[in-house]
Amino acid sequence: MPTRNATAVWKGGFRSGTGSFKTESGAVSGDYSAGSRFESAGGSNPEELLAAALAACYSMALSLGLEKAGSPPESLETHAACTIEKVGDAFSITNMKLRVSARVPGVDGDAFQQIAAATKDGCPVSKAISGNVKIELDATLL
């Protein structure tokens, strides 16, 4: 299996510094700062990237789970919200909330919920953060 790479560059001190990141493929890149991470300044941040990674991974894994159950999805839309909070003297990512809306012809609602829940626990990004970050799921069959 492949190893994926990304690069980040940070210039300056914590509060006044700025950073940029890019993925090996060049498909994802952006600028970030303390302001974009802990306030409402423009730019990206690591939590946004982690949310995107979980949303993308979860969608693919759910598609696979549904397909294996004989009901391939017509469409899946997954929103992930990543929360960072001050815990003690440091900041921690404390919660990821997944909200998925799915169009899956012919799937039973209970079966969909079971597959969605199993996927929450089994997708690779979920497994990477499991035990450290609470992951919540709201799955809706349209």
Coordinates of N, CA, C and O in Angstrom, one line a residue:
M1 N 0.8 -1.2 0.0 CA 0.0 0.0 0.0 C 0.9 1.2 0.0 O 2.0 1.2 0.6
P2 N 0.4 2.3 -0.6 CA 1.2 3.5 -0.7 C 1.3 4.3 0.6 O 0.5 4.2 1.5
T3 N 2.4 5.1 0.7 CA 2.5 6.0 1.8 C 2.3 7.4 1.2 O 2.9 7.7 0.2
R4 N 1.4 8.2 1.8 CA 1.1 9.5 1.3 C 1.8 10.6 2.1 O 2.1 10.4 3.3
N5 N 2.2 11.7 1.4 CA 3.0 12.7 2.0 C 2.4 14.1 1.9 O 1.7 14.4 1.0
A6 N 2.8 14.9 2.9 CA 2.4 16.3 2.9 C 3.6 17.1 3.5 O 4.4 16.5 4.3
T7 N 3.6 18.4 3.2 CA 4.7 19.2 3.8 C 4.0 20.5 4.4 O 3.1 21.0 3.8
A8 N 4.5 20.9 5.5 CA 4.1 22.2 6.1 C 5.4 23.0 6.4 O 6.4 22.5 6.8
V9 N 5.3 24.3 6.2 CA 6.3 25.3 6.5 C 5.7 26.3 7.4 O 4.7 26.9 7.1
W10 N 6.4 26.6 8.5 CA 6.0 27.6 9.5 C 7.1 28.7 9.6 O 8.3 28.3 9.7
K11 N 6.7 30.0 9.5 CA 7.7 31.0 9.6 C 7.2 32.0 10.7 O 6.1 32.5 10.7
G12 N 8.1 32.2 11.7 CA 7.9 33.2 12.7 C 7.4 32.5 14.0 O 7.3 31.3 14.1
G13 N 7.1 33.4 15.0 CA 6.6 32.9 16.3 C 5.2 32.4 16.2 O 4.5 32.5 15.2
F14 N 4.7 31.8 17.3 CA 3.4 31.2 17.4 C 2.3 32.2 17.0 O 1.5 32.0 16.1
R15 N 2.2 33.3 17.7 CA 1.1 34.3 17.4 C 1.2 35.1 16.1 O 0.2 35.3 15.5
S16 N 2.4 35.5 15.8 CA 2.6 36.3 14.6 C 3.0 35.6 13.4 O 3.1 36.1 12.3
G17 N 3.3 34.3 13.5 CA 3.8 33.5 12.4 C 2.7 33.1 11.4 O 1.5 33.3 11.7
T18 N 3.2 32.6 10.3 CA 2.3 32.1 9.3 C 2.8 30.8 8.7 O 4.1 30.5 8.8
G19 N 2.0 30.0 8.3 CA 2.4 28.7 7.7 C 1.7 28.4 6.4 O 0.7 29.0 6.0
S20 N 2.2 27.4 5.7 CA 1.6 26.9 4.5 C 1.8 25.4 4.5 O 2.7 24.9 5.1
F21 N 0.9 24.7 3.8 CA 1.0 23.3 3.7 C 0.6 22.9 2.2 O -0.1 23.6 1.5
K22 N 1.1 21.7 1.8 CA 0.6 21.2 0.5 C 0.8 19.7 0.6 O 1.6 19.1 1.3
T23 N 0.0 19.0 -0.2 CA 0.0 17.6 -0.3 C 1.0 17.2 -1.5 O 1.2 18.0 -2.3
E24 N 1.5 16.0 -1.4 CA 2.4 15.5 -2.4 C 1.8 15.6 -3.8 O 2.5 16.0 -4.8
S25 N 0.5 15.4 -4.0 CA -0.2 15.4 -5.3 C -0.4 16.9 -5.7 O -0.6 17.1 -6.9
G26 N -0.4 17.8 -4.8 CA -0.6 19.2 -5.1 C -2.1 19.5 -5.2 O -2.5 20.7 -5.4
A27 N -2.9 18.5 -4.9 CA -4.4 18.7 -5.0 C -4.9 19.6 -3.8 O -5.9 20.2 -3.9
V28 N -4.2 19.5 -2.7 CA -4.6 20.3 -1.5 C -3.5 21.1 -1.0 O -2.4 20.6 -0.8
S29 N -3.7 22.4 -0.8 CA -2.7 23.3 -0.2 C -3.4 24.5 0.4 O -4.6 24.7 0.1
G30 N -2.7 25.1 1.3 CA -3.3 26.3 1.9 C -2.4 27.0 2.9 O -1.3 26.5 3.1
D31 N -2.9 28.1 3.4 CA -2.1 28.9 4.4 C -2.9 28.8 5.7 O -4.1 28.6 5.7
Y32 N -2.1 28.9 6.8 CA -2.7 28.8 8.1 C -1.9 29.7 9.1 O -0.8 30.1 8.8
S33 N -2.6 30.0 10.2 CA -2.0 30.8 11.2 C -2.7 30.5 12.5 O -3.7 29.8 12.6
A34 N -2.2 31.1 13.6 CA -2.8 31.0 14.9 C -4.2 31.6 14.8 O -5.2 31.0 15.3
G35 N -4.4 32.7 14.0 CA -5.7 33.3 13.9 C -6.7 32.4 13.1 O -7.9 32.3 13.4
S36 N -6.2 31.7 12.1 CA -7.1 30.8 11.4 C -7.4 29.5 12.1 O -8.4 28.8 11.9
R37 N -6.6 29.2 13.1 CA -6.8 28.0 13.9 C -7.6 28.2 15.1 O -8.5 27.4 15.4
F38 N -7.4 29.3 15.8 CA -8.0 29.5 17.1 C -9.0 30.7 17.1 O -9.6 31.0 18.1
E39 N -9.1 31.4 16.0 CA -10.0 32.6 15.9 C -10.8 32.4 14.6 O -10.9 31.3 14.1
S40 N -11.2 33.5 14.0 CA -12.0 33.5 12.8 C -11.2 34.1 11.6 O -11.8 34.5 10.6
A41 N -9.9 34.2 11.7 CA -9.1 34.7 10.6 C -9.2 33.8 9.3 O -9.5 32.6 9.5
G42 N -9.0 34.4 8.2 CA -9.0 33.6 6.9 C -7.8 32.6 6.9 O -6.8 32.7 7.6
G43 N -8.0 31.6 6.1 CA -7.0 30.5 6.0 C -7.5 29.2 6.5 O -8.6 29.1 7.0
S44 N -6.7 28.2 6.4 CA -7.1 26.9 6.8 C -6.5 26.6 8.1 O -6.0 27.4 8.8
N45 N -6.6 25.3 8.6 CA -6.1 24.9 9.8 C -6.1 23.3 9.9 O -6.7 22.7 9.1
P46 N -5.3 22.7 10.8 CA -5.2 21.3 10.8 C -6.5 20.6 11.1 O -6.8 19.5 10.6
E47 N -7.4 21.2 11.9 CA -8.7 20.6 12.3 C -9.5 20.5 11.0 O -10.2 19.5 10.9
E48 N -9.5 21.5 10.2 CA -10.3 21.5 8.9 C -9.8 20.3 8.1 O -10.6 19.6 7.4
L49 N -8.5 20.2 8.0 CA -7.9 19.1 7.2 C -8.3 17.7 7.7 O -8.6 16.8 7.0
L50 N -8.3 17.6 9.1 CA -8.7 16.3 9.7 C -10.1 16.0 9.4 O -10.5 14.9 9.2
A51 N -11.0 17.1 9.5 CA -12.4 16.9 9.2 C -12.6 16.4 7.8 O -13.4 15.5 7.5
A52 N -11.9 17.0 6.9 CA -12.0 16.6 5.4 C -11.5 15.2 5.2 O -12.2 14.4 4.5
A53 N -10.4 14.8 5.9 CA -9.9 13.5 5.8 C -11.0 12.5 6.3 O -11.2 11.4 5.7
L54 N -11.6 12.8 7.5 CA -12.6 11.8 8.0 C -13.8 11.8 7.1 O -14.3 10.7 6.9
A55 N -14.3 12.9 6.6 CA -15.5 12.9 5.8 C -15.2 12.1 4.5 O -16.1 11.3 4.1
A56 N -14.1 12.3 3.9 CA -13.8 11.6 2.7 C -13.6 10.1 2.9 O -14.2 9.2 2.2
C57 N -12.9 9.7 4.0 CA -12.6 8.3 4.3 C -13.9 7.6 4.6 O -14.2 6.5 4.2
Y58 N -14.7 8.3 5.5 CA -16.0 7.7 5.9 C -16.9 7.5 4.7 O -17.5 6.4 4.6
S59 N -17.0 8.4 3.8 CA -17.9 8.3 2.6 C -17.5 7.1 1.8 O -18.3 6.3 1.3
M60 N -16.2 6.9 1.6 CA -15.7 5.8 0.7 C -16.0 4.5 1.5 O -16.4 3.5 0.8
A61 N -15.7 4.4 2.7 CA -15.9 3.2 3.5 C -17.4 2.8 3.6 O -17.7 1.7 3.5
L62 N -18.2 3.8 3.8 CA -19.7 3.6 3.8 C -20.2 3.0 2.5 O -21.0 2.1 2.4
S63 N -19.7 3.6 1.4 CA -20.0 3.1 0.0 C -19.6 1.7 -0.1 O -20.4 0.8 -0.6
L64 N -18.4 1.3 0.4 CA -18.0 -0.1 0.3 C -18.9 -1.0 1.2 O -19.3 -2.1 0.7
G65 N -19.2 -0.6 2.4 CA -20.0 -1.4 3.2 C -21.4 -1.6 2.7 O -22.0 -2.7 2.7
L66 N -22.0 -0.6 2.1 CA -23.3 -0.7 1.5 C -23.3 -1.6 0.2 O -24.2 -2.4 0.0
E67 N -22.2 -1.4 -0.5 CA -22.1 -2.3 -1.7 C -21.9 -3.7 -1.4 O -22.6 -4.6 -2.0
K68 N -21.1 -4.0 -0.3 CA -21.0 -5.4 0.1 C -22.3 -6.0 0.6 O -22.5 -7.2 0.5
A69 N -23.2 -5.1 1.1 CA -24.5 -5.6 1.6 C -25.5 -5.7 0.5 O -26.7 -6.0 0.7
G70 N -25.1 -5.4 -0.7 CA -26.0 -5.5 -1.9 C -26.7 -4.3 -2.2 O -27.7 -4.3 -3.0
S71 N -26.4 -3.2 -1.6 CA -27.1 -1.9 -1.9 C -26.2 -0.8 -2.1 O -26.0 0.1 -1.2
P72 N -25.5 -0.7 -3.3 CA -24.6 0.4 -3.5 C -25.3 1.7 -3.5 O -26.5 1.8 -3.9
P73 N -24.7 2.7 -2.9 CA -25.4 4.0 -2.8 C -25.4 4.8 -4.1 O -24.6 4.6 -5.0
E74 N -26.5 5.6 -4.3 CA -26.6 6.5 -5.4 C -25.7 7.7 -5.1 O -25.0 8.2 -5.9
S75 N -25.8 8.2 -3.8 CA -25.0 9.3 -3.4 C -24.9 9.3 -1.9 O -25.8 8.9 -1.2
L76 N -23.7 9.9 -1.4 CA -23.5 10.0 0.0 C -22.9 11.4 0.2 O -22.0 11.8 -0.6
E77 N -23.4 12.2 1.1 CA -22.8 13.5 1.5 C -22.5 13.5 3.0 O -23.4 13.3 3.8
T78 N -21.2 13.6 3.3 CA -20.8 13.5 4.7 C -20.2 14.9 5.1 O -19.3 15.4 4.4
H79 N -20.6 15.4 6.2 CA -20.1 16.6 6.8 C -19.4 16.2 8.1 O -20.0 15.4 8.8
A80 N -18.2 16.6 8.3 CA -17.5 16.3 9.5 C -17.1 17.7 10.2 O -16.6 18.6 9.6
A81 N -17.4 17.7 11.5 CA -17.0 18.9 12.3 C -16.0 18.5 13.4 O -16.3 17.6 14.1
C82 N -14.9 19.1 13.4 CA -13.8 18.8 14.3 C -13.7 19.9 15.3 O -13.5 21.1 15.0
T83 N -13.7 19.6 16.6 CA -13.7 20.5 17.7 C -12.3 20.5 18.4 O -11.9 19.4 18.8
I84 N -11.7 21.6 18.5 CA -10.5 21.8 19.3 C -10.8 22.6 20.5 O -11.5 23.6 20.4
E85 N -10.3 22.2 21.7 CA -10.6 22.9 22.9 C -9.4 22.9 23.8 O -8.5 22.0 23.7
K86 N -9.4 23.9 24.7 CA -8.3 23.9 25.7 C -8.7 22.9 26.8 O -9.7 23.0 27.4
V87 N -7.8 22.0 27.0 CA -8.0 20.9 28.1 C -6.7 21.0 29.0 O -5.6 20.7 28.6
G88 N -7.0 21.5 30.2 CA -5.8 21.8 31.1 C -5.0 22.9 30.5 O -5.5 24.0 30.2
D89 N -3.7 22.6 30.4 CA -2.8 23.7 29.8 C -2.5 23.6 28.3 O -1.7 24.3 27.8
A90 N -3.2 22.6 27.7 CA -2.9 22.4 26.2 C -4.2 22.3 25.5 O -5.3 22.1 26.0
F91 N -4.1 22.5 24.2 CA -5.2 22.3 23.3 C -5.3 20.8 22.8 O -4.3 20.2 22.6
S92 N -6.5 20.3 22.7 CA -6.7 19.0 22.2 C -7.9 18.9 21.3 O -8.9 19.7 21.5
I93 N -7.8 18.1 20.3 CA -9.0 17.8 19.5 C -9.9 16.8 20.3 O -9.4 15.8 20.7
T94 N -11.1 17.3 20.6 CA -11.9 16.5 21.5 C -13.1 15.8 20.9 O -13.5 14.8 21.5
N95 N -13.5 16.3 19.8 CA -14.8 15.7 19.2 C -14.8 15.8 17.7 O -14.3 16.8 17.1
M96 N -15.3 14.8 17.0 CA -15.6 14.8 15.6 C -17.0 14.4 15.5 O -17.4 13.4 16.0
K97 N -17.8 15.2 14.8 CA -19.2 14.9 14.5 C -19.4 14.6 13.1 O -19.1 15.5 12.3
L98 N -19.8 13.5 12.7 CA -20.1 13.1 11.3 C -21.6 13.2 11.1 O -22.4 12.7 11.9
R99 N -22.0 13.8 10.0 CA -23.4 13.9 9.6 C -23.4 13.5 8.1 O -22.9 14.1 7.3
V100 N -24.1 12.3 7.9 CA -24.1 11.8 6.5 C -25.6 11.7 6.1 O -26.5 11.3 6.8
S101 N -25.8 12.1 4.8 CA -27.1 12.0 4.2 C -26.9 11.1 3.0 O -25.9 11.3 2.2
A102 N -27.7 10.0 2.9 CA -27.5 9.0 1.9 C -28.7 8.7 1.0 O -29.8 8.6 1.5
R103 N -28.5 8.5 -0.3 CA -29.5 8.0 -1.2 C -29.0 6.6 -1.5 O -28.0 6.4 -2.2
V104 N -29.8 5.6 -1.0 CA -29.4 4.2 -1.2 C -30.7 3.5 -1.6 O -31.4 3.0 -0.7
P105 N -30.9 3.3 -2.9 CA -32.1 2.6 -3.3 C -32.1 1.2 -2.8 O -31.1 0.4 -2.8
G106 N -33.3 0.8 -2.2 CA -33.5 -0.6 -1.8 C -32.9 -1.0 -0.5 O -33.1 -2.2 -0.1
V107 N -32.3 -0.1 0.2 CA -31.7 -0.5 1.5 C -32.8 -0.3 2.6 O -33.5 0.6 2.6
D108 N -32.8 -1.2 3.6 CA -33.7 -1.2 4.7 C -33.1 -0.1 5.7 O -31.8 -0.1 5.9
G109 N -33.9 0.7 6.3 CA -33.4 1.7 7.3 C -32.6 1.2 8.4 O -31.6 1.8 8.8
D110 N -33.0 0.1 9.0 CA -32.2 -0.5 10.1 C -30.9 -1.0 9.6 O -29.8 -0.8 10.3
A111 N -30.9 -1.7 8.4 CA -29.6 -2.1 7.9 C -28.7 -1.0 7.6 O -27.5 -1.0 7.8
F112 N -29.2 0.1 7.0 CA -28.4 1.3 6.8 C -27.8 1.8 8.0 O -26.6 2.1 8.1
Q113 N -28.5 1.9 9.1 CA -28.0 2.4 10.4 C -26.9 1.5 10.9 O -25.9 2.0 11.4
Q114 N -27.1 0.2 10.8 CA -26.0 -0.7 11.3 C -24.8 -0.6 10.5 O -23.7 -0.5 11.0
I115 N -24.9 -0.4 9.2 CA -23.7 -0.3 8.3 C -23.0 1.1 8.6 O -21.8 1.1 8.7
A116 N -23.8 2.1 8.7 CA -23.3 3.4 9.0 C -22.5 3.4 10.3 O -21.4 4.0 10.4
A117 N -23.1 2.8 11.3 CA -22.4 2.8 12.7 C -21.1 2.0 12.6 O -20.1 2.4 13.2
A118 N -21.1 0.8 11.9 CA -20.0 0.0 11.8 C -18.9 0.7 11.0 O -17.7 0.6 11.4
T119 N -19.3 1.5 10.0 CA -18.3 2.3 9.3 C -17.7 3.4 10.1 O -16.5 3.6 10.0
K120 N -18.4 4.0 11.0 CA -17.9 5.0 11.9 C -16.7 4.4 12.7 O -15.7 5.1 12.9
D121 N -16.8 3.2 13.1 CA -15.8 2.6 13.9 C -14.7 2.0 13.1 O -13.6 1.7 13.6
G122 N -15.0 1.7 11.8 CA -14.0 0.9 11.0 C -13.3 1.6 9.9 O -12.3 1.0 9.4
C123 N -13.6 2.8 9.6 CA -12.9 3.5 8.5 C -11.5 3.8 9.0 O -11.3 4.1 10.2
P124 N -10.5 3.8 8.1 CA -9.1 4.0 8.6 C -8.8 5.3 9.4 O -8.1 5.3 10.3
V125 N -9.4 6.4 9.0 CA -9.2 7.7 9.7 C -9.9 7.6 11.1 O -9.3 8.0 12.1
S126 N -11.1 7.0 11.1 CA -11.7 6.8 12.4 C -10.8 6.0 13.4 O -10.7 6.3 14.5
K127 N -10.3 4.9 12.8 CA -9.4 4.0 13.6 C -8.2 4.8 14.1 O -7.7 4.5 15.2
A128 N -7.7 5.7 13.3 CA -6.5 6.5 13.7 C -6.7 7.4 14.8 O -5.8 7.6 15.6
I129 N -7.9 7.9 15.0 CA -8.2 8.9 16.1 C -9.0 8.2 17.2 O -9.1 8.8 18.3
S130 N -9.5 7.0 17.0 CA -10.3 6.3 18.0 C -9.5 6.2 19.3 O -8.3 5.9 19.3
G131 N -10.2 6.4 20.4 CA -9.6 6.3 21.7 C -9.1 7.7 22.2 O -8.9 7.9 23.4
N132 N -8.8 8.6 21.3 CA -8.3 9.9 21.6 C -9.4 11.0 21.4 O -9.4 12.0 22.0
V133 N -10.3 10.8 20.4 CA -11.3 11.7 20.0 C -12.6 11.1 20.0 O -12.8 10.0 19.4
K134 N -13.6 11.7 20.6 CA -15.0 11.2 20.5 C -15.5 11.4 19.1 O -15.4 12.5 18.6
I135 N -16.1 10.3 18.5 CA -16.7 10.4 17.2 C -18.2 10.2 17.3 O -18.6 9.1 17.8
E136 N -19.0 11.2 16.9 CA -20.4 11.0 16.9 C -20.9 10.9 15.5 O -20.2 11.3 14.5
L137 N -22.1 10.3 15.3 CA -22.6 10.0 14.0 C -24.1 10.3 14.0 O -24.8 9.9 14.8
D138 N -24.5 11.0 12.9 CA -25.9 11.3 12.6 C -26.1 10.8 11.2 O -25.6 11.5 10.3
A139 N -26.7 9.7 10.9 CA -26.8 9.2 9.6 C -28.3 9.2 9.2 O -29.2 8.7 9.9
T140 N -28.6 9.8 8.0 CA -29.9 10.0 7.5 C -30.0 9.3 6.1 O -29.2 9.6 5.2
L141 N -31.0 8.5 6.0 CA -31.3 7.9 4.7 C -32.4 8.7 4.0 O -33.5 9.0 4.6
L142 N -32.1 9.2 2.8 CA -33.0 10.1 2.1 C -34.0 9.3 1.3 O -33.7 8.3 0.8

